[in-house]
Short mmCIF file of N, CA and C in Angstrom, two decimals:
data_model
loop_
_atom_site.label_atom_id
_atom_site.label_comp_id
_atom_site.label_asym_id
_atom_site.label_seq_id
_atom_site.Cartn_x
_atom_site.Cartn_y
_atom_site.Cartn_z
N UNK A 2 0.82 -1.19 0.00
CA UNK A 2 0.00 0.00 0.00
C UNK A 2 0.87 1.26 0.00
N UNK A 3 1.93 1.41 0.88
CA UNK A 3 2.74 2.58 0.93
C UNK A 3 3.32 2.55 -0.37
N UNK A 4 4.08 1.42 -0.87
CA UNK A 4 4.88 1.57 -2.18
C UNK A 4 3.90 2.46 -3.18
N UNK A 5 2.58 1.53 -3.58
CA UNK A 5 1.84 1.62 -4.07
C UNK A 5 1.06 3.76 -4.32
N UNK A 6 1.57 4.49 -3.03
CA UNK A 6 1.07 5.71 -3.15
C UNK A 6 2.01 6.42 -3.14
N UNK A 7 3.79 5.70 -3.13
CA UNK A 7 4.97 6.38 -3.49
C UNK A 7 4.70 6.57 -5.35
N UNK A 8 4.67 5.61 -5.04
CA UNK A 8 4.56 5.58 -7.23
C UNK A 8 3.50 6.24 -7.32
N UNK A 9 2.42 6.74 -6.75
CA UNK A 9 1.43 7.23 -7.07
C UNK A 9 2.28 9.38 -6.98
N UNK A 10 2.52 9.39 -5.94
CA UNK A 10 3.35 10.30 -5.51
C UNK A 10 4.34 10.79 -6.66
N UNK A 11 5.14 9.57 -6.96
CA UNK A 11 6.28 9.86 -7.73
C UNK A 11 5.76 10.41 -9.25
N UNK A 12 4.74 9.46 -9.68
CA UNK A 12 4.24 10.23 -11.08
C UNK A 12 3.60 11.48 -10.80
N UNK A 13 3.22 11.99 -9.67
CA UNK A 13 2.42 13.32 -9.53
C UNK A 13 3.22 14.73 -9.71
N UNK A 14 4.21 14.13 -8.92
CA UNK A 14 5.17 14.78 -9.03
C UNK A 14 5.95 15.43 -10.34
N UNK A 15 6.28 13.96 -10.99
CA UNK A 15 6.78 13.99 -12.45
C UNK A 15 6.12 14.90 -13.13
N UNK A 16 4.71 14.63 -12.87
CA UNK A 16 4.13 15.69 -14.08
C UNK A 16 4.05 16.71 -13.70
N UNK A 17 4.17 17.37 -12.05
CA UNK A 17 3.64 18.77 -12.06
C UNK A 17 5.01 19.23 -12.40
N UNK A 18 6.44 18.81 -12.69
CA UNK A 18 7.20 19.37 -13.16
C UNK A 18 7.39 19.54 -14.31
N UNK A 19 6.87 18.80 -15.03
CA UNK A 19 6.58 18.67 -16.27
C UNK A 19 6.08 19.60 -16.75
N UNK A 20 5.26 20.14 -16.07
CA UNK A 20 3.64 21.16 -16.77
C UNK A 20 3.34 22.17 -15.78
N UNK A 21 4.09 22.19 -14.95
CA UNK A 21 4.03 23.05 -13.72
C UNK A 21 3.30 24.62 -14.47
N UNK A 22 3.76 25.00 -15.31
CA UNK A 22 3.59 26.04 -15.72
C UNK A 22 2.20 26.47 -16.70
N UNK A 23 1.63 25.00 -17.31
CA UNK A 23 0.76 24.72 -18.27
C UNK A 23 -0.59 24.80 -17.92
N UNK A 24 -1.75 25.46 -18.37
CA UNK A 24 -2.68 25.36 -18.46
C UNK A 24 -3.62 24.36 -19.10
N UNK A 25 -3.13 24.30 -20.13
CA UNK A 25 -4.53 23.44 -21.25
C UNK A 25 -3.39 22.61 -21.66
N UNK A 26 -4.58 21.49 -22.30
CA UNK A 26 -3.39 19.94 -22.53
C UNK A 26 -3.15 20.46 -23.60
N UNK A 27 -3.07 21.52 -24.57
CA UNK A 27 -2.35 21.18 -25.62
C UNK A 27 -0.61 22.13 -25.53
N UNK A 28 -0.89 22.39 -24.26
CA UNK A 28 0.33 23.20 -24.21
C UNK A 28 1.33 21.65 -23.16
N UNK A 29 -0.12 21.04 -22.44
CA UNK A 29 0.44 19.98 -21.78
C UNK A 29 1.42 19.01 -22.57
N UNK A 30 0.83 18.73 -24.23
CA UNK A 30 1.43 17.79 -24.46
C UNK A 30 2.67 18.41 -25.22
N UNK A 31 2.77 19.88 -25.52
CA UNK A 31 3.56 20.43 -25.82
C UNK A 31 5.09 20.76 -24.91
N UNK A 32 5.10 20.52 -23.82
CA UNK A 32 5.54 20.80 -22.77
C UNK A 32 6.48 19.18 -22.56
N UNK A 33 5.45 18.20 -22.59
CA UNK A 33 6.08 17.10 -22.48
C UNK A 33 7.34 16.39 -23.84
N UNK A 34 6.04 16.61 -25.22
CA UNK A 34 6.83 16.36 -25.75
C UNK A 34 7.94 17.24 -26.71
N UNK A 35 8.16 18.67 -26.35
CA UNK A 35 9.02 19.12 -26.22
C UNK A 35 10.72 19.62 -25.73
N UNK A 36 11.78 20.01 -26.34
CA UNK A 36 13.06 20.01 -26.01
C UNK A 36 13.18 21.14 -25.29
N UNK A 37 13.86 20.67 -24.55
CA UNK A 37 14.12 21.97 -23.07
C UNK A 37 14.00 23.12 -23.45
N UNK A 38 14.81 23.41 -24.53
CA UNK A 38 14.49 25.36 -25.28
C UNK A 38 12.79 25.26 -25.13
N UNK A 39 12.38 24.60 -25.79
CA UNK A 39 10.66 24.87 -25.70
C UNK A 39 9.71 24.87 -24.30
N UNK A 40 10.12 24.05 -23.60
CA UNK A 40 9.83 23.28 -22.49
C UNK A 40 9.60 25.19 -21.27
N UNK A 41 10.97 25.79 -21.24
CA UNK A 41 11.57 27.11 -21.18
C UNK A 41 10.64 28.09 -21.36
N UNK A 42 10.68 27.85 -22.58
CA UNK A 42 10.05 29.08 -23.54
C UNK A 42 8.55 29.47 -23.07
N UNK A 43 7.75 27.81 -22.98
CA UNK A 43 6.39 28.20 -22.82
C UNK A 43 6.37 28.54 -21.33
N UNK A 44 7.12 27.71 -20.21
CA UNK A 44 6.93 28.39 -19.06
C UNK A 44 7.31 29.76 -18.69
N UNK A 45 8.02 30.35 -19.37
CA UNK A 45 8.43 31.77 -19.61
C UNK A 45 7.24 32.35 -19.85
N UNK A 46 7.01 32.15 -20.89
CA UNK A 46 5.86 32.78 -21.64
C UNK A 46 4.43 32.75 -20.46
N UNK A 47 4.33 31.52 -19.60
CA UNK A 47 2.84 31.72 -18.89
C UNK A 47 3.65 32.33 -17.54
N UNK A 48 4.63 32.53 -17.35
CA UNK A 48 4.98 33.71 -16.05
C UNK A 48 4.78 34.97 -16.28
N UNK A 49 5.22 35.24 -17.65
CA UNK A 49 5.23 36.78 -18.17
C UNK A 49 3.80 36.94 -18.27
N UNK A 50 3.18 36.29 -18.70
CA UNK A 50 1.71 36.56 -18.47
C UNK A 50 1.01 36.65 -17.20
N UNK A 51 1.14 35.73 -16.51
CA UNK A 51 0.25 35.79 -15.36
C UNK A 51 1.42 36.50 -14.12
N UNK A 52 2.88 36.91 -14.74
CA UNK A 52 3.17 37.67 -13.13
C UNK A 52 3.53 39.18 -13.68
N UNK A 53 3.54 38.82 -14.87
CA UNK A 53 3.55 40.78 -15.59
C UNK A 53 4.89 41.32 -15.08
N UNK A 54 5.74 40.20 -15.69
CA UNK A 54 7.20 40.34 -15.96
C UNK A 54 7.50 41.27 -16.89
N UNK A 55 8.74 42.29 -16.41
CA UNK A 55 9.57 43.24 -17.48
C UNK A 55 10.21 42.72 -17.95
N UNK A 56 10.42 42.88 -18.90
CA UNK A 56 11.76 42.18 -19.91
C UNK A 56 13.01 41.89 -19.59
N UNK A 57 13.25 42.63 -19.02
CA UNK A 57 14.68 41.87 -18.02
C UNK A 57 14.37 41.09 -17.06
N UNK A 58 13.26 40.26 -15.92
CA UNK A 58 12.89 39.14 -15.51
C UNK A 58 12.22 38.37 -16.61
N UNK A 59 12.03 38.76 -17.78
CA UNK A 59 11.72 37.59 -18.99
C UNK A 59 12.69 36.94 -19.03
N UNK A 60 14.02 37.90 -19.23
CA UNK A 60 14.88 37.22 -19.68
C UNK A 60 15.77 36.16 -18.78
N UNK A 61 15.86 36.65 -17.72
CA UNK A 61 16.23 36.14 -16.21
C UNK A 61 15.38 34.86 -16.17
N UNK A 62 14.10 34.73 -15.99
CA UNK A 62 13.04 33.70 -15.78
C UNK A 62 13.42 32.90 -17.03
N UNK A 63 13.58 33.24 -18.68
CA UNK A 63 13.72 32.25 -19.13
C UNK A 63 15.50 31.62 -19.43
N UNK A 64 16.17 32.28 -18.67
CA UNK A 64 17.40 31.38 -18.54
C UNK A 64 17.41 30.46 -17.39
N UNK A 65 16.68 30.88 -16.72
CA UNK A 65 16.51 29.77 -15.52
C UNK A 65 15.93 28.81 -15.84
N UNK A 66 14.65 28.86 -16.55
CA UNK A 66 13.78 27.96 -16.68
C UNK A 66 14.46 27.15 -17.63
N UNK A 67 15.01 27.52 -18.56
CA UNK A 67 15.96 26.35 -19.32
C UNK A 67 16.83 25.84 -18.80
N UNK A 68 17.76 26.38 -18.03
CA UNK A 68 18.72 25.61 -17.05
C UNK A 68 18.42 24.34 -16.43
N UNK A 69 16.69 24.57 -15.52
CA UNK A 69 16.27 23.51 -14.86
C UNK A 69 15.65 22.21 -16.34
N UNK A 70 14.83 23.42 -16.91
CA UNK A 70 15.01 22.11 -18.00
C UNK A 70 15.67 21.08 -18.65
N UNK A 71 17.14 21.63 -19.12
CA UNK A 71 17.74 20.64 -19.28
C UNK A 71 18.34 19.78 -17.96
N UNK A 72 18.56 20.71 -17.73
CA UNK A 72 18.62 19.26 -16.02
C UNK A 72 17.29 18.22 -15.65
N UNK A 73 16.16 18.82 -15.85
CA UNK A 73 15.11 17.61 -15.79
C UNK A 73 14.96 16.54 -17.06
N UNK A 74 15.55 17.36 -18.34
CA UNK A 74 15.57 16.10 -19.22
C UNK A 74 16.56 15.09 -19.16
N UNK A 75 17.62 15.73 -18.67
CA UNK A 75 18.65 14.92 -18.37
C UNK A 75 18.28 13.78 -17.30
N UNK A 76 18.24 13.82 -16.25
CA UNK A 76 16.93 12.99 -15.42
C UNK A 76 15.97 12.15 -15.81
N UNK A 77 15.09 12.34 -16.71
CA UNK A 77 13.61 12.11 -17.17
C UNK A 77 14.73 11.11 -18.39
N UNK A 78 15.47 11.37 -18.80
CA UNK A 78 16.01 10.21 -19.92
C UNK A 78 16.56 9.24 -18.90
N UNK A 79 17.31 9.59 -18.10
CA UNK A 79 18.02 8.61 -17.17
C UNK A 79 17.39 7.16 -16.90
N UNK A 80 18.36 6.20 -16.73
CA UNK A 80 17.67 4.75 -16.54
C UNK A 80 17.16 4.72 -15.17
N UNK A 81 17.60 5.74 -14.44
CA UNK A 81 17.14 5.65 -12.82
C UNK A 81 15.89 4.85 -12.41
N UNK A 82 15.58 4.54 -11.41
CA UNK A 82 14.18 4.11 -10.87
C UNK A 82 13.03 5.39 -10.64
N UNK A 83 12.02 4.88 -10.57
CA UNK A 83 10.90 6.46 -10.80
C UNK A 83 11.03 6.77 -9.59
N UNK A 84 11.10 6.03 -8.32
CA UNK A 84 11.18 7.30 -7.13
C UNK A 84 12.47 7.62 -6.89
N UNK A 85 13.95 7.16 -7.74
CA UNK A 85 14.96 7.90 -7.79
C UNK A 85 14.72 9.45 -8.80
N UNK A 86 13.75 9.26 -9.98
CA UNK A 86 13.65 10.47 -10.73
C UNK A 86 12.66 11.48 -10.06
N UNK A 87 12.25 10.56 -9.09
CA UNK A 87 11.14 11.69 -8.66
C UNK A 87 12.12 12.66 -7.41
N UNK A 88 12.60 12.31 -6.70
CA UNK A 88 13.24 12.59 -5.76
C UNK A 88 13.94 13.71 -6.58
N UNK A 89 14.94 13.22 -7.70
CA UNK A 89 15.82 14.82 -8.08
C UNK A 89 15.37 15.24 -8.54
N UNK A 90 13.87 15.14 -9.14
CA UNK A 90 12.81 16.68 -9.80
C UNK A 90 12.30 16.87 -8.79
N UNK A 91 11.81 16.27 -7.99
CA UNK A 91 11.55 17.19 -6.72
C UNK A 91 12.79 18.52 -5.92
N UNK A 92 13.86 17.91 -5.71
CA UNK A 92 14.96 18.95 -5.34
C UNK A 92 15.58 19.63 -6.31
N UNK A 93 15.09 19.60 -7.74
CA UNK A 93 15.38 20.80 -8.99
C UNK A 93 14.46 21.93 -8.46
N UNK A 94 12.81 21.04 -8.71
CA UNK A 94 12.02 21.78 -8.55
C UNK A 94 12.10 23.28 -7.15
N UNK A 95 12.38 22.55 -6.14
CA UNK A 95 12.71 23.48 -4.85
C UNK A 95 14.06 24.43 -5.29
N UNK A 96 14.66 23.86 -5.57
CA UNK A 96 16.44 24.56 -5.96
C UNK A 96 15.79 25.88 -6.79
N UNK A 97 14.96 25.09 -7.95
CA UNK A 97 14.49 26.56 -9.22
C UNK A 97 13.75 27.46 -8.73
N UNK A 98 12.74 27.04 -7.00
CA UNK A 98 11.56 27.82 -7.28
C UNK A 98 12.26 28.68 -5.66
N UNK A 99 13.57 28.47 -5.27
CA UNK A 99 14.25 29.36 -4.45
C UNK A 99 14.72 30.37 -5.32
N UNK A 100 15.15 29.98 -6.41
CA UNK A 100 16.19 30.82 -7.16
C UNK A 100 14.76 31.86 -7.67
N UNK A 101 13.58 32.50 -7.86
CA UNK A 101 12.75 33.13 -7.77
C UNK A 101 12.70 34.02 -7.33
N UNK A 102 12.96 34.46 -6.02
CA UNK A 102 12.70 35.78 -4.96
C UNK A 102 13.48 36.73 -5.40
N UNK A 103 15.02 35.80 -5.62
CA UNK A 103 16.05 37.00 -6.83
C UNK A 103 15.88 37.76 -7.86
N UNK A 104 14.63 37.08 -8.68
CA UNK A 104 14.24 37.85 -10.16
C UNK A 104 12.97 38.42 -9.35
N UNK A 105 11.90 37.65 -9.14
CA UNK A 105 10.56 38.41 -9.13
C UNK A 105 10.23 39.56 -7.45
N UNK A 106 9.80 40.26 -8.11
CA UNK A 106 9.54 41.10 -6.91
C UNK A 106 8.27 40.42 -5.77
N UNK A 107 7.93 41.09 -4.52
CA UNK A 107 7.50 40.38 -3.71
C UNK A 107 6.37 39.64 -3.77
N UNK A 108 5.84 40.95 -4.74
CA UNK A 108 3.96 40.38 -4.93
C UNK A 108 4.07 39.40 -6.37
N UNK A 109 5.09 39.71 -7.23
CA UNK A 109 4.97 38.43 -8.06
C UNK A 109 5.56 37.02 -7.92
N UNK A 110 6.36 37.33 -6.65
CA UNK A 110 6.67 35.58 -6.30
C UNK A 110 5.43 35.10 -4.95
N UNK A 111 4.79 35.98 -4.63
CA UNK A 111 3.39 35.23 -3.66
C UNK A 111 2.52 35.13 -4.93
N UNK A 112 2.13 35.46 -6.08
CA UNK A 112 1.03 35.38 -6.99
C UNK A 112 1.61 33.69 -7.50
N UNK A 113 2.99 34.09 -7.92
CA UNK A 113 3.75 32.76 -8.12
C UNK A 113 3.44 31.57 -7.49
N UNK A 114 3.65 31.75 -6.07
CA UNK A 114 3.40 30.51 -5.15
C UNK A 114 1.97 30.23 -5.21
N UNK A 115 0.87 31.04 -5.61
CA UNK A 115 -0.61 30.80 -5.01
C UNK A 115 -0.86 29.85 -6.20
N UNK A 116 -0.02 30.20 -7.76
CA UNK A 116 -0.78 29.45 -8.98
C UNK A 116 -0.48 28.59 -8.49
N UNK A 117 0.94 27.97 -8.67
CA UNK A 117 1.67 27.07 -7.84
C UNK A 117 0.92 25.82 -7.17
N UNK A 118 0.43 26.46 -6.08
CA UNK A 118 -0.26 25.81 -5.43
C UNK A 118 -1.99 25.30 -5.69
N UNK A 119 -2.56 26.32 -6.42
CA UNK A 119 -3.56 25.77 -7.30
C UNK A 119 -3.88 24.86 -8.30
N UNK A 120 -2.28 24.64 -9.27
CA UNK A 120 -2.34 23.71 -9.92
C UNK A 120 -1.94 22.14 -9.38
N UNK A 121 -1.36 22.62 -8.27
CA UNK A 121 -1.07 20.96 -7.40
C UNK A 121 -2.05 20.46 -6.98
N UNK A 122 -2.79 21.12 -6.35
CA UNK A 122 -4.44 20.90 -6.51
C UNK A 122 -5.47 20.96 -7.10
N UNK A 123 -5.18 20.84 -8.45
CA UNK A 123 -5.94 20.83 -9.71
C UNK A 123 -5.13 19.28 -9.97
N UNK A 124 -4.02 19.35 -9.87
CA UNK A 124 -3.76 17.75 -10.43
C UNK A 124 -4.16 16.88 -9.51
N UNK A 125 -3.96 17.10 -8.20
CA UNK A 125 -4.65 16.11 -7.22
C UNK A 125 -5.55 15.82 -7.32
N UNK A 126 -6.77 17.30 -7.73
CA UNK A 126 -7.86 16.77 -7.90
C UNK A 126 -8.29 15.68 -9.08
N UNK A 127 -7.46 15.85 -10.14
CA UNK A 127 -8.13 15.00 -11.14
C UNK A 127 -7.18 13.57 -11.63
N UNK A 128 -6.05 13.54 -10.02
CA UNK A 128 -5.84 12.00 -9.96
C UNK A 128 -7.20 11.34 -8.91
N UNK A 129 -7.68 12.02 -8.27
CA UNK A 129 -8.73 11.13 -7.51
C UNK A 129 -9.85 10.21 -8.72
#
C-alpha cells in the first residue's frame, strides 16, 4: 500500500514538473513532448503573463527555466528508478523555485506561489 502511493506520488510529481507552468493539454502535451528550449520558452511565456514580468525578468526567468530544463531532461532520460527520478525533480524543482525571490519582486513571487499551489491541486484533484 505505501509503495503503491509512493509511485502514485512519484508520477504526480513527475508531471507537475513537467507542466508546472501549463494550463490546457495542448500546451500539456507540448511541454512534455518538447526540447528543453521549448519546455523554457512556454513556461516563460505563462509567467510573463500571469506575473507581468519586465523584460529583463523575462529574460532572467527564461534562462533559468531552461537551465532547470535541461537538467530535468537529463533525469527524465536517465535509466534511474521512478522514485529515484522523482526525488531529483523534486529537489530541482525546490532549488528553481528558491532561485525566484532573486528575479521576481515580492507580490509576483506570492502570486507565483498561489498558482503554484492551485495547480497541485488541480492535479490532485483530477488523480482522484
Amino acid at each position: 500500500m505505501v509503495l503503491k502511493i509512493r509511485k502514485k506520488w512519484a508520477s504526480l510529481v513527475t508531471t507537475l514538473v513537467l507542466m508546472v507552468f501549463t494550463v490546457s493539454a495542448q500546451n500539456k502535451e507540448t511541454i512534455q513532448d518538447g526540447t528543453p528550449e521549448q519546455r523554457a520558452k512556454i513556461q516563460t511565456e505563462w509567467m510573463k503573463t500571469n506575473l507581468a514580468l519586465s523584460a529583463v525578468q523575462t529574460e532572467q526567468v527564461y534562462n533559468l527555466n531552461l537551465q532547470y530544463a535541461q537538467k530535468n531532461a537529463f533525469i527524465l532520460q536517465s535509466k534511474d528508478r521512478k522514485l529515484s527520478k522523482y526525488k531529483k525533480l523534486k529537489a530541482l524543482q525546490q532549488e528553481k523555485s528558491a532561485s525566484f525571490p532573486q528575479i521576481l519582486d515580492t507580490e509576483q513571487y506570492k502570486k507565483y506561489q498561489e498558482l503554484k499551489e492551485q495547480m497541485l491541486k488541480a492535479i490532485k484533484e483530477r488523480r482522484k
